[in-house]
PDB file of C-alpha atoms in Angstrom:
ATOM      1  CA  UNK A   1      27.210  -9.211   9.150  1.00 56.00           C
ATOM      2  CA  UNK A   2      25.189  -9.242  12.465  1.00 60.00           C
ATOM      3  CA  UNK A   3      22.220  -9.583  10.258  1.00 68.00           C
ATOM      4  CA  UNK A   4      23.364 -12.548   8.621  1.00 67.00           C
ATOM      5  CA  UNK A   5      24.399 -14.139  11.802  1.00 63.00           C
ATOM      6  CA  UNK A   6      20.624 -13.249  13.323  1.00 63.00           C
ATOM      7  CA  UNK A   7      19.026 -14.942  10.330  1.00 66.00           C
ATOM      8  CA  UNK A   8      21.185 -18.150  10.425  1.00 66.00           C
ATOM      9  CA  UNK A   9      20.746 -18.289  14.101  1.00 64.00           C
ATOM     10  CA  UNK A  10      16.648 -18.100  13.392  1.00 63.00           C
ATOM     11  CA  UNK A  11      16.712 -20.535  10.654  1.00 63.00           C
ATOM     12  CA  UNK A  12      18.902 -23.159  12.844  1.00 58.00           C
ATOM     13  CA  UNK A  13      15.986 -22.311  16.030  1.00 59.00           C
ATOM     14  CA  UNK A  14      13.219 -23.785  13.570  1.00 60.00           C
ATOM     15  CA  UNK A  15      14.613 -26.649  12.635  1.00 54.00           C
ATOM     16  CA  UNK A  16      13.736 -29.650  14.203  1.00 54.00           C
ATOM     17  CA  UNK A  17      16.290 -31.446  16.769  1.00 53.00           C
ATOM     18  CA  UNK A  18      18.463 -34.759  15.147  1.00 53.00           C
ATOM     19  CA  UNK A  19      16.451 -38.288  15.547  1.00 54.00           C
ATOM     20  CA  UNK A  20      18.042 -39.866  18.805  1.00 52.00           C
ATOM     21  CA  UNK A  21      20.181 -42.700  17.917  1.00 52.00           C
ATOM     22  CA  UNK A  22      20.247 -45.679  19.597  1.00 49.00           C
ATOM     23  CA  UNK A  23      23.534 -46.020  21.909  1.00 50.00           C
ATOM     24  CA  UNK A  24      26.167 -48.368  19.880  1.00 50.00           C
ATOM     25  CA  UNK A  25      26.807 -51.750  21.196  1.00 48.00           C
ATOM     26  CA  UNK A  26      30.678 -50.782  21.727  1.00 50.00           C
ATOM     27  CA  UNK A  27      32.573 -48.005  22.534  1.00 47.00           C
ATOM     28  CA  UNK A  28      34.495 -46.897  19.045  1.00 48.00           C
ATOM     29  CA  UNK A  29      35.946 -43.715  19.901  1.00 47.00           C
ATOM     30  CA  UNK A  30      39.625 -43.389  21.103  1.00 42.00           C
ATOM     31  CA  UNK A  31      39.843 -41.864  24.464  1.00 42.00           C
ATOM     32  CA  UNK A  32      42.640 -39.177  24.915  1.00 44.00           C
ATOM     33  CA  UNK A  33      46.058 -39.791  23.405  1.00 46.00           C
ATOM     34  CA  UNK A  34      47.756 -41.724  26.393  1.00 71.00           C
ATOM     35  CA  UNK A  35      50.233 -44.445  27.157  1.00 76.00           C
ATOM     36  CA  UNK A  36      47.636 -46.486  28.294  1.00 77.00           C
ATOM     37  CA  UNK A  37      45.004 -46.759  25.606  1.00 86.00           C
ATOM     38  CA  UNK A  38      45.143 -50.379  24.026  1.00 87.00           C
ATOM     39  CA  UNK A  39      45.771 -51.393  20.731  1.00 87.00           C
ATOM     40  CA  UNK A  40      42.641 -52.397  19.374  1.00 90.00           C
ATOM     41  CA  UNK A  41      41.074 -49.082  20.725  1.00 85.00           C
ATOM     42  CA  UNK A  42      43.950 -47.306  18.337  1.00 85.00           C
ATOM     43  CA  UNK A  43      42.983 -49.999  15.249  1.00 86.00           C
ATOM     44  CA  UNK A  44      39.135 -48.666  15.943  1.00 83.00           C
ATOM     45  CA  UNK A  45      37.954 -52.206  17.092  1.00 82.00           C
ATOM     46  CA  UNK A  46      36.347 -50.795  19.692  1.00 75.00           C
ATOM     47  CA  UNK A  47      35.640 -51.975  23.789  1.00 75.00           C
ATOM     48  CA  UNK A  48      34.053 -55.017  23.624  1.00 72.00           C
ATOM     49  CA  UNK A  49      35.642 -56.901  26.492  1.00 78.00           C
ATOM     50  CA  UNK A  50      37.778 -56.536  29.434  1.00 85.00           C
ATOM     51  CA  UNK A  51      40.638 -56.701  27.128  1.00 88.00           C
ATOM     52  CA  UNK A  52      41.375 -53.040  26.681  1.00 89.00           C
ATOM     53  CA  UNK A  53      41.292 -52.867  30.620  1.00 89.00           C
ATOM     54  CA  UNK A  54      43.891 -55.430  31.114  1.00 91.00           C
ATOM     55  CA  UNK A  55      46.231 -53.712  29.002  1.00 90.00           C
ATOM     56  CA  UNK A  56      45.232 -50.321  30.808  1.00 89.00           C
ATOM     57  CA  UNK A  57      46.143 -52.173  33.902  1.00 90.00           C
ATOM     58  CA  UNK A  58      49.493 -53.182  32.550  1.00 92.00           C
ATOM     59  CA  UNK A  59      50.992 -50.437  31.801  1.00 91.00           C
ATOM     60  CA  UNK A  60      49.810 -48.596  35.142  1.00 89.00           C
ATOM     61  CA  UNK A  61      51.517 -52.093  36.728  1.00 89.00           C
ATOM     62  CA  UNK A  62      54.901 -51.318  34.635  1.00 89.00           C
ATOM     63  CA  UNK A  63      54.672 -47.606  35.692  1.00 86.00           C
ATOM     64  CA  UNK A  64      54.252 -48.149  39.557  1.00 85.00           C
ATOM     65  CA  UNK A  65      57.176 -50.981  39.309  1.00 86.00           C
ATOM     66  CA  UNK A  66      59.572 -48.529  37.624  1.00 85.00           C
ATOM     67  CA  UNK A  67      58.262 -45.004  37.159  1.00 83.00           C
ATOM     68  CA  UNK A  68      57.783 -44.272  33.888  1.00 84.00           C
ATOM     69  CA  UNK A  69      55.541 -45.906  31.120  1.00 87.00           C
ATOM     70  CA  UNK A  70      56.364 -48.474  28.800  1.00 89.00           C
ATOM     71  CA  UNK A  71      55.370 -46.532  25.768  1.00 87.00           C
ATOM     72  CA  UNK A  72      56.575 -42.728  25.512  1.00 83.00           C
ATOM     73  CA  UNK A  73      57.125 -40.706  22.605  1.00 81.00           C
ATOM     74  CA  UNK A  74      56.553 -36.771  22.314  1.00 79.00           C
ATOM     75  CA  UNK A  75      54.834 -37.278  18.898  1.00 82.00           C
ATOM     76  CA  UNK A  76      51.418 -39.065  18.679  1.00 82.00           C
ATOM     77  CA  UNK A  77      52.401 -41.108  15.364  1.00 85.00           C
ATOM     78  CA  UNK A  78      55.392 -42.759  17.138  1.00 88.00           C
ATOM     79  CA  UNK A  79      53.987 -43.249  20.414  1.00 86.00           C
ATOM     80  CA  UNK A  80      50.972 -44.980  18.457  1.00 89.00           C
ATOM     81  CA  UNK A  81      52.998 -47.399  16.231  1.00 90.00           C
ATOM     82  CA  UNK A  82      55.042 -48.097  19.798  1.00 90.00           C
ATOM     83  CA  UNK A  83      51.654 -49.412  21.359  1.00 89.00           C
ATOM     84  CA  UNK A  84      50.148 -51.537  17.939  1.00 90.00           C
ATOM     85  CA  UNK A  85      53.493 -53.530  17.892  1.00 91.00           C
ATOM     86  CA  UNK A  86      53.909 -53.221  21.657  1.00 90.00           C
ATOM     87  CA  UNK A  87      57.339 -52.365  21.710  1.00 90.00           C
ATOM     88  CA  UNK A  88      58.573 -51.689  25.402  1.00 90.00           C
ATOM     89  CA  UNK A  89      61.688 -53.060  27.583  1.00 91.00           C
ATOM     90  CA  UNK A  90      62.501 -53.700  30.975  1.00 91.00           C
ATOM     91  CA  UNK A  91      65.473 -51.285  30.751  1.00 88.00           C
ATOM     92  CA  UNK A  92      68.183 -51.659  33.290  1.00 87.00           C
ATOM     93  CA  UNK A  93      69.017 -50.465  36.395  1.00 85.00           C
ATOM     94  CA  UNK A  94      65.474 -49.860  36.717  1.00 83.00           C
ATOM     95  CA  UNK A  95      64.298 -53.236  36.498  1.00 86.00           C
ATOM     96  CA  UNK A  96      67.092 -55.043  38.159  1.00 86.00           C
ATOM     97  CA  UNK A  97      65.181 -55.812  41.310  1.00 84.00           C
ATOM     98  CA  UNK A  98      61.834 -56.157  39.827  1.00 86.00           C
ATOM     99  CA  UNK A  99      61.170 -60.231  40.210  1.00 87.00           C
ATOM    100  CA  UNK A 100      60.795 -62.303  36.691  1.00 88.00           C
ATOM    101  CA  UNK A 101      57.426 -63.333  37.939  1.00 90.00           C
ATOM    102  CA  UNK A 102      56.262 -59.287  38.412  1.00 90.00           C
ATOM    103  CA  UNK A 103      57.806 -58.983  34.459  1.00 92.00           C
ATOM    104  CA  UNK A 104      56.133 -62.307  33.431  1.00 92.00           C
ATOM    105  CA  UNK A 105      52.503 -60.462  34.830  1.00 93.00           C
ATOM    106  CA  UNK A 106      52.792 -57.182  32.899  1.00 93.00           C
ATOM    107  CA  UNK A 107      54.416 -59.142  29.339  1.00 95.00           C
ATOM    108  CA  UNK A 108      50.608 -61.466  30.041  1.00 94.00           C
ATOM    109  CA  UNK A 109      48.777 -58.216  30.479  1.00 94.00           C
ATOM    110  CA  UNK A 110      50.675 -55.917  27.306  1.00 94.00           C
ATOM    111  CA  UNK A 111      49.915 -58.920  25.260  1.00 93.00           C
ATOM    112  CA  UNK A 112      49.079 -57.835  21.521  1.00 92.00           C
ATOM    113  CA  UNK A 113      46.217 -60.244  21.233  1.00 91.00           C
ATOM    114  CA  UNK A 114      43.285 -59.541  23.311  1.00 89.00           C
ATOM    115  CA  UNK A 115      41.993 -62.927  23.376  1.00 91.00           C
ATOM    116  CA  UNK A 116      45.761 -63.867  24.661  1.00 92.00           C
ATOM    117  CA  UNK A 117      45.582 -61.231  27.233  1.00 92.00           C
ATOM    118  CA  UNK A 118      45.403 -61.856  30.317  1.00 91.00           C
ATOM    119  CA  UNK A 119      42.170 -61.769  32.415  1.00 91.00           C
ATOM    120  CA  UNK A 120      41.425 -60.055  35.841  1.00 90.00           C
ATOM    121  CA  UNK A 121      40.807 -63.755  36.904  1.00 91.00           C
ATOM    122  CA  UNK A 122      43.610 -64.913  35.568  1.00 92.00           C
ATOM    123  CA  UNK A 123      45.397 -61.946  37.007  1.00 91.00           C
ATOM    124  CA  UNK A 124      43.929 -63.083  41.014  1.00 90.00           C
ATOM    125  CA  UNK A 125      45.942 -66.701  40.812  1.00 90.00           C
ATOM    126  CA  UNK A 126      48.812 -65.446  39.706  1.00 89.00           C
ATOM    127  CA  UNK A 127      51.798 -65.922  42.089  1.00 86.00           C
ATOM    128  CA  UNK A 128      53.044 -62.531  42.347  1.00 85.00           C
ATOM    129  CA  UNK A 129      49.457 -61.363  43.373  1.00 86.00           C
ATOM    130  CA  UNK A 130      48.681 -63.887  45.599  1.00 84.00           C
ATOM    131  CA  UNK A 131      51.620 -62.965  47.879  1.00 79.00           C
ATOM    132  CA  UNK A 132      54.994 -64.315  45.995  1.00 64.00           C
ATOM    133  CA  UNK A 133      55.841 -60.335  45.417  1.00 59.00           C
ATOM    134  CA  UNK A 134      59.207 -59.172  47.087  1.00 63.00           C
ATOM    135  CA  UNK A 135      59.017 -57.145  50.210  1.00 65.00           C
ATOM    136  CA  UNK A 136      62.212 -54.900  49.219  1.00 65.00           C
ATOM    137  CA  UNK A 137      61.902 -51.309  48.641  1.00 63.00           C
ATOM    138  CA  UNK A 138      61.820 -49.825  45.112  1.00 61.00           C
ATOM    139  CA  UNK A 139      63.309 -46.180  46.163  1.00 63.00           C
ATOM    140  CA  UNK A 140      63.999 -45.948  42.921  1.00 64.00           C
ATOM    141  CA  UNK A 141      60.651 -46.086  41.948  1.00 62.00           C
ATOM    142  CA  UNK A 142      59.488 -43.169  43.612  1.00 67.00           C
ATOM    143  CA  UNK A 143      62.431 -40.974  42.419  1.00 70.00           C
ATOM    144  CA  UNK A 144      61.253 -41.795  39.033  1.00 68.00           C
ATOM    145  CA  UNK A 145      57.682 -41.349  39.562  1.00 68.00           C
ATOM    146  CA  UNK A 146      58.391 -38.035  40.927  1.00 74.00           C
ATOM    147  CA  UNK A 147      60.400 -37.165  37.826  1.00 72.00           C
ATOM    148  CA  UNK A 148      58.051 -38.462  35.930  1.00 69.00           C
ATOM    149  CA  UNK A 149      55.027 -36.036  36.784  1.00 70.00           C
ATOM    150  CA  UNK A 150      56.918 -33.343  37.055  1.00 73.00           C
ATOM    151  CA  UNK A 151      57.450 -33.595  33.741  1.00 71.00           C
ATOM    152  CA  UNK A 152      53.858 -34.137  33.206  1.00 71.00           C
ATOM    153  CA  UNK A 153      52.959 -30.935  34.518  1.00 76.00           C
ATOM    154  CA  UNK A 154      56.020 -28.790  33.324  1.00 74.00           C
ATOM    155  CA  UNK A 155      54.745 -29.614  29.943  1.00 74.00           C
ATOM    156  CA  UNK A 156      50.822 -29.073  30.781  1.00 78.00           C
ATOM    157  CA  UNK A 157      51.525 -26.179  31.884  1.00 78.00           C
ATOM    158  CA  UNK A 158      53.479 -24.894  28.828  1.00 77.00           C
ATOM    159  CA  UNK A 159      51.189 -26.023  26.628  1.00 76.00           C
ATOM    160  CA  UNK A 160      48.115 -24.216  29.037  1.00 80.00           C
ATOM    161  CA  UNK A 161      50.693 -20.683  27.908  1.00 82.00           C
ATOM    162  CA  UNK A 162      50.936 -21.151  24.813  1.00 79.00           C
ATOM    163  CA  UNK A 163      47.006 -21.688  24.269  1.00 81.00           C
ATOM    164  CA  UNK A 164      46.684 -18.502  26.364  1.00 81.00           C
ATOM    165  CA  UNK A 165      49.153 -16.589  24.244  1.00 82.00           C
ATOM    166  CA  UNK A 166      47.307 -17.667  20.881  1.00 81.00           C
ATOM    167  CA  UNK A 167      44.087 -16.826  22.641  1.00 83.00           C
ATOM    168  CA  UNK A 168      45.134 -13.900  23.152  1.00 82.00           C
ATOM    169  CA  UNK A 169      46.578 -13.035  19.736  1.00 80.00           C
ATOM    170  CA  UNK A 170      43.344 -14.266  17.769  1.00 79.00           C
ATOM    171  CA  UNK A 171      41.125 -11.549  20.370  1.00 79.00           C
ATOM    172  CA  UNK A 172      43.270  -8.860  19.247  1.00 78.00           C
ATOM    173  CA  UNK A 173      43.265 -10.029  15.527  1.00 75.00           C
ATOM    174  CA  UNK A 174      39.225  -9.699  16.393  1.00 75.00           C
ATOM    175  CA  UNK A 175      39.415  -6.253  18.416  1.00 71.00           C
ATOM    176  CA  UNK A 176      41.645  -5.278  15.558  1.00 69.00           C
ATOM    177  CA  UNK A 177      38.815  -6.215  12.498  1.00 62.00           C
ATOM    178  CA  UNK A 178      39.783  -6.426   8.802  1.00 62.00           C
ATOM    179  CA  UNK A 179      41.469  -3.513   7.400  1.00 56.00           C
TER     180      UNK A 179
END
């Protein structure tokens, strides 16, 4: 077996390196399953504009008014088709004291269409930016945030176990060898 390996790893030395390819115009791969990741970026359209920013910065805007993202599911599929027909609420109490004009912002920026989106200019001269938002506290807010990435990490670290634990397993199916 360690022969084999030796004389595939020699044969794979002499071979020449891949042709460089010239960078693509857009970015086509999906970053890492998230919340945040825009539609068109999930229907492989790729970054071309701003557009997949804007929606980024929406949902961040929904999760620091409330606490917790628009879009959450624990299964990829669902939390996918949640984002491509952007299905999200303003669920109550935590929205109650969030102003109509913050809601109007992030319903501009989770806008299916990204030439309907909103822009970051666009964004500057809106109201609520420019200094319409409420001064009141959103205690609420933090509570939830809190909640929120503890969560985060309860399960990253569960997940970080069980990859140990299967690590481990498939070493000692390896120590073990064939029988």
């Amino acid at each position: 077996r360690r022969a084999a390996v030796r004389r595939a790893a020699r044969r794979a030395a002499r071979r020449p390196p891949p042709p460089r390819r010239a960078p693509p115009h857009r970015l086509t791969t999906s970053p890492p399953p998230r919340s945040y990741v825009a539609p068109e970026i999930l229907k492989n359209q790729g970054y071309d504009s701003g557009a997949v920013d804007m929606w980024s910065a929406g949902v961040i805007l929904y999760i620091l008014l409330c606490g917790f993202p628009p879009f959450y599911e624990e299964e990829l599929p669902a939390l996918f088709d949640q984002i491509l027909h952007a299905r999200y609420d303003f669920p109550s109490p935590w929205w109650d004291s969030i102003s109509k004009e913050a809601k109007s912002l992030v319903q501009a920026l989770l806008t299916l269409d990204p030439k309907k989106r909103m822009t970051a200019d666009e964004v500057l001269k809106q109201p609520w930016v420019t200094g319409a938002a409420s001064d009141a506290p959103l205690d609420s807010v933090q509570k939830s945030l809190r909640k929120y990435n503890a969560t985060r990490k309860l399960k990253k670290a569960a997940l970080g176990i069980m990859a140990q634990q299967r690590m481990t397993k498939a070493l000692e199916g390896l120590a073990l060898g064939p029988k």
